[in-house]
mmCIF file of C-alpha atoms in Angstrom:
data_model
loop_
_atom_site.group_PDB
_atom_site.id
_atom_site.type_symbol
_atom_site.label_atom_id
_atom_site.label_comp_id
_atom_site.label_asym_id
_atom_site.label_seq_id
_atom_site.Cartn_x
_atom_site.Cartn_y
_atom_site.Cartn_z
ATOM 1 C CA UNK A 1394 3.485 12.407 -0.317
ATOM 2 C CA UNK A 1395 4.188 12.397 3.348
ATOM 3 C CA UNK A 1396 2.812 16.127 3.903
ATOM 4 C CA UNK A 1397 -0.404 15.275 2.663
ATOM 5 C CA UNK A 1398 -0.875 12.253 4.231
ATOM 6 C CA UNK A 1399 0.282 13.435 7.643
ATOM 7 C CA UNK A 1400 -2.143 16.247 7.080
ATOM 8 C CA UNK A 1401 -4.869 13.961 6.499
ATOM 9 C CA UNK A 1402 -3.587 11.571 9.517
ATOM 10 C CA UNK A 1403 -3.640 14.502 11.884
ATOM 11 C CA UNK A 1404 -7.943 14.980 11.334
ATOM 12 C CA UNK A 1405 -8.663 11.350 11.247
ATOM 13 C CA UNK A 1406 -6.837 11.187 14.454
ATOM 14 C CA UNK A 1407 -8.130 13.784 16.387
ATOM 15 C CA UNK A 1408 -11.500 11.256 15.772
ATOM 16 C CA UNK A 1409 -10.136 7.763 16.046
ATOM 17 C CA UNK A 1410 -7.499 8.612 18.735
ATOM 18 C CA UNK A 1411 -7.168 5.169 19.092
ATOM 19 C CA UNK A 1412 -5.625 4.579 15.290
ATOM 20 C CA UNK A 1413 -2.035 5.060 14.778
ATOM 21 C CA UNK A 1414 0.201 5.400 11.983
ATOM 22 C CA UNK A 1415 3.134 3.374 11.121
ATOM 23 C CA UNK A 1416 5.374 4.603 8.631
ATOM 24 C CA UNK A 1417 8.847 3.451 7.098
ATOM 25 C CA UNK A 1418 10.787 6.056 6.169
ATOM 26 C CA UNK A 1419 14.056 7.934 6.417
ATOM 27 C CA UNK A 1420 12.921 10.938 6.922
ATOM 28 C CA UNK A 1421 12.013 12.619 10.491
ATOM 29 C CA UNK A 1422 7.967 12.964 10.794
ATOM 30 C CA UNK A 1423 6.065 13.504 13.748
ATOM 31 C CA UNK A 1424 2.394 13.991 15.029
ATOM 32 C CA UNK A 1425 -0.701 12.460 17.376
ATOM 33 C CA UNK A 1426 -0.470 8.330 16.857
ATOM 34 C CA UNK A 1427 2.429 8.766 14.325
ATOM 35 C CA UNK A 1428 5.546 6.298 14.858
ATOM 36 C CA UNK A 1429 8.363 6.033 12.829
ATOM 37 C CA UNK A 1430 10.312 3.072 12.045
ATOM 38 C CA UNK A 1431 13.682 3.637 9.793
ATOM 39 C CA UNK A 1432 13.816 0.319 8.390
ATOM 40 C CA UNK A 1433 12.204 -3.183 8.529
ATOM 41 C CA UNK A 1434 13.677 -6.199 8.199
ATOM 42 C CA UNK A 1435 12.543 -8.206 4.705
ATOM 43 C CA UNK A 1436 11.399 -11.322 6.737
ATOM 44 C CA UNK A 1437 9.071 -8.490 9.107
ATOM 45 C CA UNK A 1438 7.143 -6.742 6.455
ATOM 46 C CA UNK A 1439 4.628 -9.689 5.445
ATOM 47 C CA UNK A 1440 3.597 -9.975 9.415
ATOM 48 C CA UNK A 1441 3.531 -6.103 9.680
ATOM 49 C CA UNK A 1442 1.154 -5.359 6.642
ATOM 50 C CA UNK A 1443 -0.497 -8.199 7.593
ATOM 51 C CA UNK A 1444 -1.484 -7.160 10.869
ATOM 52 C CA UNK A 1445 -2.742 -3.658 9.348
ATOM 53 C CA UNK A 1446 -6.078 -2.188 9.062
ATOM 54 C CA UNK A 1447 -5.245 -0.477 5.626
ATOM 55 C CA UNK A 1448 -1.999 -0.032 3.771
ATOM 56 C CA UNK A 1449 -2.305 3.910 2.962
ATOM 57 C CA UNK A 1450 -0.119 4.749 0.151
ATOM 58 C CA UNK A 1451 -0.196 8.587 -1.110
ATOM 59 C CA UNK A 1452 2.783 9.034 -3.880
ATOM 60 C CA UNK A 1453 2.755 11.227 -6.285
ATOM 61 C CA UNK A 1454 4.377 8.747 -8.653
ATOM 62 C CA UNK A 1455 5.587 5.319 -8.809
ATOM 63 C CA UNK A 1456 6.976 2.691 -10.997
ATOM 64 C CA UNK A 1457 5.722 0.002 -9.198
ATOM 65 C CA UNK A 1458 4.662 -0.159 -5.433
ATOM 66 C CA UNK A 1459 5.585 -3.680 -3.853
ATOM 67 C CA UNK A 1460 3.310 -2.757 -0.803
ATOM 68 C CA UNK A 1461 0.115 -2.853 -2.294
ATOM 69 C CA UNK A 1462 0.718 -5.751 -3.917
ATOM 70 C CA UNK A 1463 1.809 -7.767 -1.116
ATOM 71 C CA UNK A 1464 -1.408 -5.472 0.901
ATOM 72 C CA UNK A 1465 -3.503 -7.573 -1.666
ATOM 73 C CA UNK A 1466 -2.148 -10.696 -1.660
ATOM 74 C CA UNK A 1467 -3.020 -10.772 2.069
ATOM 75 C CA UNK A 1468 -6.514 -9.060 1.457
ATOM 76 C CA UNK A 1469 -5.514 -5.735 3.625
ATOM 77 C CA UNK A 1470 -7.016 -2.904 1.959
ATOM 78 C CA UNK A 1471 -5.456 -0.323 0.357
ATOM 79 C CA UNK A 1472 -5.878 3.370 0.204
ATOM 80 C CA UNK A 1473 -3.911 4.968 -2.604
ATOM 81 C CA UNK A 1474 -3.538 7.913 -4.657
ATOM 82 C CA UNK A 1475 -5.021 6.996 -8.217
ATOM 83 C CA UNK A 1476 -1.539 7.139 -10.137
ATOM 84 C CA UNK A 1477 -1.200 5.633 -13.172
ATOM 85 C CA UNK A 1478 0.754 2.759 -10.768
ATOM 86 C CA UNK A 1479 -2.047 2.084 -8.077
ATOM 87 C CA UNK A 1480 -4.665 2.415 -10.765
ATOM 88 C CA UNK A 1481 -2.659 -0.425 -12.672
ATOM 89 C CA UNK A 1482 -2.605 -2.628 -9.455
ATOM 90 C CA UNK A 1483 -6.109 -1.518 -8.248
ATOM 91 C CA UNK A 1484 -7.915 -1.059 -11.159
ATOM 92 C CA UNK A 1485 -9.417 2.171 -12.313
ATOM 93 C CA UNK A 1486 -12.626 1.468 -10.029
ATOM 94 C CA UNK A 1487 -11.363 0.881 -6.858
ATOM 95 C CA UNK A 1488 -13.504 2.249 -4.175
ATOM 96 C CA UNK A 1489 -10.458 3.487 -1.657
ATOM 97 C CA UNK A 1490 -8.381 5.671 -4.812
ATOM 98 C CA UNK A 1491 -8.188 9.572 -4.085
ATOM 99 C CA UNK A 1492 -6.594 12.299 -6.289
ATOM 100 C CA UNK A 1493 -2.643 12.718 -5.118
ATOM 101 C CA UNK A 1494 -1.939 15.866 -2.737
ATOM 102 C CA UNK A 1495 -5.727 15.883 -1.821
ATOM 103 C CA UNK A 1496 -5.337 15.668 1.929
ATOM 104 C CA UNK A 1497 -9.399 16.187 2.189
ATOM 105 C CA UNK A 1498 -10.086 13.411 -0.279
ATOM 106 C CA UNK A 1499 -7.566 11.010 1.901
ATOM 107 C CA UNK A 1500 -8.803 11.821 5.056
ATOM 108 C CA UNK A 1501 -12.330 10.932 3.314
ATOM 109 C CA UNK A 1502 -11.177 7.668 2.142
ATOM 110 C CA UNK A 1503 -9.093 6.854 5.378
ATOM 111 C CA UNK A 1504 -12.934 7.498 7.178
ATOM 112 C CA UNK A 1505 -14.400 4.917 4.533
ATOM 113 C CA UNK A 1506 -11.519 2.181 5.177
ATOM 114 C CA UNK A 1507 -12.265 2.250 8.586
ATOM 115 C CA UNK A 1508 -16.206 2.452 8.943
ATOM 116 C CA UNK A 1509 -15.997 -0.263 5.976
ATOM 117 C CA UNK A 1510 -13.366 -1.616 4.876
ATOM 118 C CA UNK A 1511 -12.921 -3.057 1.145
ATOM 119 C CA UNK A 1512 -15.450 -5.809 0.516
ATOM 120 C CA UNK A 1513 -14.769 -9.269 0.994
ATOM 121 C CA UNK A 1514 -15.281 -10.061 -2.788
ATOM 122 C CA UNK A 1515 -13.254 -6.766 -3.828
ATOM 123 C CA UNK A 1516 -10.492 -8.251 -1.909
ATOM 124 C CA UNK A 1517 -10.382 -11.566 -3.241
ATOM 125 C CA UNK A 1518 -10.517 -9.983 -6.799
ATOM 126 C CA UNK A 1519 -7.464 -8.029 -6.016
ATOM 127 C CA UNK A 1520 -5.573 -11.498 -4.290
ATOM 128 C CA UNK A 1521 -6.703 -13.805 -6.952
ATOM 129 C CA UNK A 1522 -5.355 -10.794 -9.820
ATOM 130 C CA UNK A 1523 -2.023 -10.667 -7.805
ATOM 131 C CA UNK A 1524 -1.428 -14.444 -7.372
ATOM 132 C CA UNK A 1525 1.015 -14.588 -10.467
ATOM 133 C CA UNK A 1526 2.674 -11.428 -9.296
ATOM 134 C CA UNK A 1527 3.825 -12.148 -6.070
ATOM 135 C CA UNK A 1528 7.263 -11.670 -4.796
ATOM 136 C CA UNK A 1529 8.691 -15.148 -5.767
ATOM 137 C CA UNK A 1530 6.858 -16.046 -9.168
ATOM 138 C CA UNK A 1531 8.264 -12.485 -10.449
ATOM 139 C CA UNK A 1532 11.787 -13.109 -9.344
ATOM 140 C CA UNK A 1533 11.197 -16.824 -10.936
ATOM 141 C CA UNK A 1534 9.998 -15.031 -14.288
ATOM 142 C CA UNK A 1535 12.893 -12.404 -14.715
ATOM 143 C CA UNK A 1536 15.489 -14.976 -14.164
ATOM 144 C CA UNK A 1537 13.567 -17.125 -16.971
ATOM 145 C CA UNK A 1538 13.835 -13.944 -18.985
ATOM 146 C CA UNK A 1539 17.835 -13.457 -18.129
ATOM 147 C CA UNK A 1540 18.559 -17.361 -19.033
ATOM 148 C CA UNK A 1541 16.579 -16.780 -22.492
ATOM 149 C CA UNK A 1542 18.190 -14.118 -23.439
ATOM 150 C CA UNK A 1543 21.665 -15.942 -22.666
ATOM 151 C CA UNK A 1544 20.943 -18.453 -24.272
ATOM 152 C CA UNK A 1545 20.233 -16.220 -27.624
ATOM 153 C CA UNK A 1546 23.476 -14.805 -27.048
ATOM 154 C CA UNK A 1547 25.198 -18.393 -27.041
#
C-alpha cells in the first residue's frame, strides 16, 4: 500500500530528515528522502536489506512476502501490516505489526523501529524460526516434492 506508506514516510521525515526511503517498484513515487529504484539485481538484495534499518512492508495482502523473510534471516526488523501473511511470518505478537491502510499507526510503528528497534532476542526468534525457510532449503524442498511425485507417476 504505497499511498499509505508514503503518507506515513512523509511525517516521519519531516522529523528524522536524515532517514530515507528506498523502495523497489515500478511505479513512479516521489517525496522528502524517497528514492526509487525500478529493479534490483537478485545477487544485490541480501546486501541491500542487509544494510537497512527496518524492512517496512505495508500490503494489503500477500501470499507470501520473500522480504521479510530474508529481513529476518539477517535480524533487520520488520514493520508490517498484520495480514494474515506477515502475521504467519511474524507471529501474531510482534511488536512492529500495524492495521493495513493505517498511515497513523505506521508512522507510530516506523517512530518505535527507530527509537528501538526489535529486541535482540525477538530477532533471533524470528532468524532461528526462518532457518528452514530460507531461499535455498525451500527451492531444495519443492524439487524433493516434484521428484516424489514423479516418481509416483512412474
Amino acid at each position: 500500500d504505497l499511498p499509505v506508506l508514503l503518507d506515513a514516510w512523509s511525517r516521519f521525515h519531516a522529523a528524522h530528515p536524515d532517514r530515507r526511503l528506498f523502495l523497489v517498484t515500478p511505479g513512479e513515487f516521489s517525496g522528502p528522502g524517497v528514492e526509487v529504484r525500478r529493479a534490483v539485481p537478485r545477487e544485490e538484495m541480501p546486501r541491500l536489506i542487509a544494510s537497512a534499518r527496518a524492512l517496512l512492508a505495508p500490503s494489503r495482502w500477500e501470499g507470501f512476502d520473500l522480504p521479510i523473510l530474508e529481513a529476518a534471516l539477517q535480524r533487520v526488523p520488520v514493520v508490517a501490516s498484520d495480514i494474515p501473511a506477515h502475521v504467519e511470518l511474524l507471529g501474531g505478537d510482534h511488536p512492529l505489526l500495524f492495521p493495513p491502510g493505517n498511515a497513523g499507526a505506521l508512522r507510530i510503528r516506523l517512530e518505535e523501529a527507530e527509537r528501538r528497534g526489535c529486541s535482540d532476542e525477538r530477532l533471533d526468534a524470528l532468524r532461528t524460526r526462518h532457518l528452514p525457510h530460507n531461499p535455498r532449503a525451500m527451492a531444495e524442498a519443492t524439487v524433493g516434492v516434484y521428484r516424489e511425485a514423479l516418481a509416483q507417476r512412474s
